[in-house]
Amino acid sequence: MTTNTKRLRTFLSQMSRLVEEADGNEPVLLERGKTYLEALVAQDDWLPEEWAAANPDRYQQHLLYCDPQDRFCVVSFVWGPGQQTPIHNHTTWGLVGMLRGAEISEAYEMQDGKPVAGETERLDPGQVVMVSPDVGDIHKVWNACDDRVSISIHVYGGDIGAIERNVFPPEGGMKSFISGYSNSVMPNIWGTQA
């Protein structure tokens, strides 16, 4: 399959203009960014295969692009069957769009130092949800498909792989972490492919 990297390049141009124009206005970033991400994940012909392969041991977080000023990044999350995150936060605004398969997110609130489960939400291809400290930032996510890989595309208000965040053990408390990325090289999205 030929990868249509033009779709990703168009999305990056839209997001670059948006972060410039919105100037930190999170509701504008989330609403307009959601529309752009919905258009991107509506088509499944643009993600290079090397950033779509699952690892049998753990989910993969591939950096696809990071704005040179760290205003936003784009990441592919590749989930093998049965893979899940711990309960965690983001500390910045974010958008999650489903490209392949499906995932389930369970929201959490902290009560007396312990995470308490809230609603669960299923995300299917083409759908986009928002996260941020203002709209809900603590959740646990897992692959909804027992028999196949699922891939979601995440956009965050910073370099999420370098941001100090937290995991929340079920017994209470929190532990800081910096996630980093799974890939060792960046995809060439600036080539001349259609």
XYZ file of C-alpha atoms in Angstrom:
194
model
C 0.000 0.000 0.000
C 1.281 3.447 -0.904
C 1.261 5.796 2.055
C -0.531 9.087 1.406
C 1.657 11.272 3.603
C 0.017 14.384 2.143
C -2.905 13.854 4.559
C -0.573 14.033 7.560
C 1.293 17.032 6.129
C -2.021 18.858 5.626
C -3.018 18.093 9.215
C 0.317 19.372 10.535
C -0.080 22.607 8.587
C -3.585 23.057 9.994
C -2.425 22.424 13.554
C 0.573 24.745 13.170
C -1.720 27.572 12.065
C -4.179 26.751 14.834
C -1.662 26.888 17.687
C -0.403 30.202 16.319
C -3.883 31.733 15.989
C -5.361 30.291 19.208
C -2.441 31.615 21.265
C -3.042 29.212 24.158
C -6.865 29.391 24.116
C -7.552 25.763 25.034
C -11.265 25.607 24.093
C -10.402 26.890 20.605
C -7.477 24.463 20.297
C -9.642 21.515 21.304
C -12.698 22.356 19.185
C -10.900 23.249 15.959
C -8.200 20.628 16.471
C -10.911 17.987 16.931
C -12.340 18.858 13.515
C -8.906 18.573 11.889
C -8.149 15.255 13.596
C -11.555 13.843 12.619
C -10.687 14.542 8.974
C -7.287 12.859 9.363
C -8.558 9.649 11.007
C -11.482 9.407 8.557
C -8.974 7.972 6.056
C -6.653 5.067 6.795
C -4.080 5.375 4.023
C -1.483 7.745 5.448
C 0.251 6.116 8.445
C 3.597 4.536 7.468
C 3.586 0.814 8.291
C 6.674 1.006 10.505
C 4.672 3.231 12.899
C 1.694 0.856 12.848
C 3.355 -2.415 13.909
C 2.494 -3.865 17.292
C 4.969 -5.125 19.871
C 3.825 -8.341 21.603
C 5.091 -7.127 24.989
C 3.619 -3.632 25.315
C 1.796 -0.871 23.482
C 3.905 1.398 21.289
C 3.977 5.208 21.363
C 5.531 6.459 18.105
C 6.329 10.133 17.695
C 5.182 11.208 14.222
C 5.891 14.926 14.631
C 6.873 17.453 17.281
C 6.476 21.156 16.656
C 9.913 22.855 16.804
C 8.613 25.140 19.572
C 7.058 22.223 21.539
C 3.556 23.686 21.059
C 2.131 20.317 19.979
C 3.097 16.800 18.953
C 1.428 13.981 17.038
C 1.820 10.379 18.163
C 0.530 6.998 16.968
C -0.441 4.597 19.751
C -0.316 0.983 18.604
C -2.158 -1.479 20.833
C -1.693 -5.245 20.586
C -4.523 -7.482 21.829
C -4.916 -7.215 25.613
C -2.578 -4.233 25.999
C -3.458 -1.342 28.297
C -2.053 1.681 30.059
C -1.895 2.209 33.799
C -4.140 4.910 35.240
C -2.373 8.125 34.176
C -2.713 11.831 33.426
C -1.426 14.144 30.670
C -1.082 17.606 32.328
C -1.819 19.290 28.971
C -4.605 19.410 26.397
C -4.917 16.477 24.061
C -6.988 14.914 21.302
C -7.298 11.185 20.637
C -8.598 9.968 17.272
C -9.235 6.322 16.431
C -7.687 5.133 13.176
C -7.969 1.297 13.310
C -9.683 -1.126 15.631
C -11.131 0.338 18.833
C -10.080 1.332 22.319
C -11.821 1.853 25.618
C -11.051 4.661 28.031
C -12.105 4.595 31.670
C -12.167 7.995 33.389
C -10.935 8.402 36.963
C -11.202 11.025 39.694
C -8.973 11.251 42.724
C -10.789 10.860 46.048
C -8.859 10.726 49.323
C -5.641 10.096 47.393
C -7.020 7.104 45.460
C -8.253 6.835 41.865
C -11.973 6.116 41.647
C -13.320 4.755 38.358
C -15.944 6.699 36.460
C -17.509 6.262 33.046
C -16.043 4.177 30.255
C -16.112 5.265 26.630
C -15.469 3.232 23.476
C -13.673 4.940 20.622
C -14.237 3.549 17.116
C -12.562 4.539 13.816
C -13.144 8.179 12.884
C -14.132 9.246 16.410
C -12.157 11.827 18.427
C -12.211 12.619 22.159
C -10.558 15.375 24.193
C -8.447 15.283 27.363
C -7.030 18.070 29.522
C -6.857 19.099 33.151
C -9.979 21.203 32.451
C -12.166 18.583 30.709
C -10.897 15.383 32.368
C -7.287 14.256 32.475
C -6.994 10.973 34.381
C -7.852 7.725 32.634
C -6.878 4.163 31.810
C -6.998 2.990 28.178
C -6.969 -0.447 26.558
C -7.382 -2.180 23.217
C -11.064 -3.085 22.817
C -10.200 -5.802 20.278
C -9.094 -9.225 21.550
C -7.985 -10.440 18.140
C -6.276 -7.542 16.368
C -4.147 -4.432 16.616
C -5.790 -1.070 17.294
C -4.219 2.288 16.451
C -5.145 5.717 17.777
C -3.622 9.053 16.812
C -2.909 11.465 19.670
C -2.222 15.194 19.521
C -0.932 16.901 22.667
C -0.187 20.479 23.662
C 3.551 19.881 24.051
C 6.107 17.115 23.587
C 4.214 14.430 25.510
C 7.210 12.082 25.512
C 9.222 14.643 27.488
C 6.506 15.952 29.848
C 6.633 14.750 33.463
C 3.304 13.109 34.210
C 1.850 10.742 36.792
C 0.508 7.222 37.141
C -1.981 6.472 39.909
C -1.735 3.002 41.480
C -5.153 1.576 42.480
C -4.069 1.439 46.134
C -3.465 5.195 46.143
C -0.734 7.768 45.729
C 1.001 8.688 42.504
C 4.306 8.110 40.773
C 5.969 10.487 38.321
C 7.102 9.280 34.907
C 8.289 10.547 31.530
C 7.046 8.250 28.767
C 9.506 8.837 25.952
C 8.761 7.187 22.602
C 9.043 3.734 21.059
C 10.580 4.760 17.740
C 14.276 5.349 17.238
C 13.916 7.396 14.022
C 11.279 9.758 12.643
C 9.183 8.878 9.588
C 9.887 10.896 6.455
C 6.545 12.642 6.060
C 8.091 15.388 3.955
C 8.937 13.172 0.974
C 7.326 13.571 -2.421
C 4.736 10.773 -2.114
C 1.140 11.779 -2.863
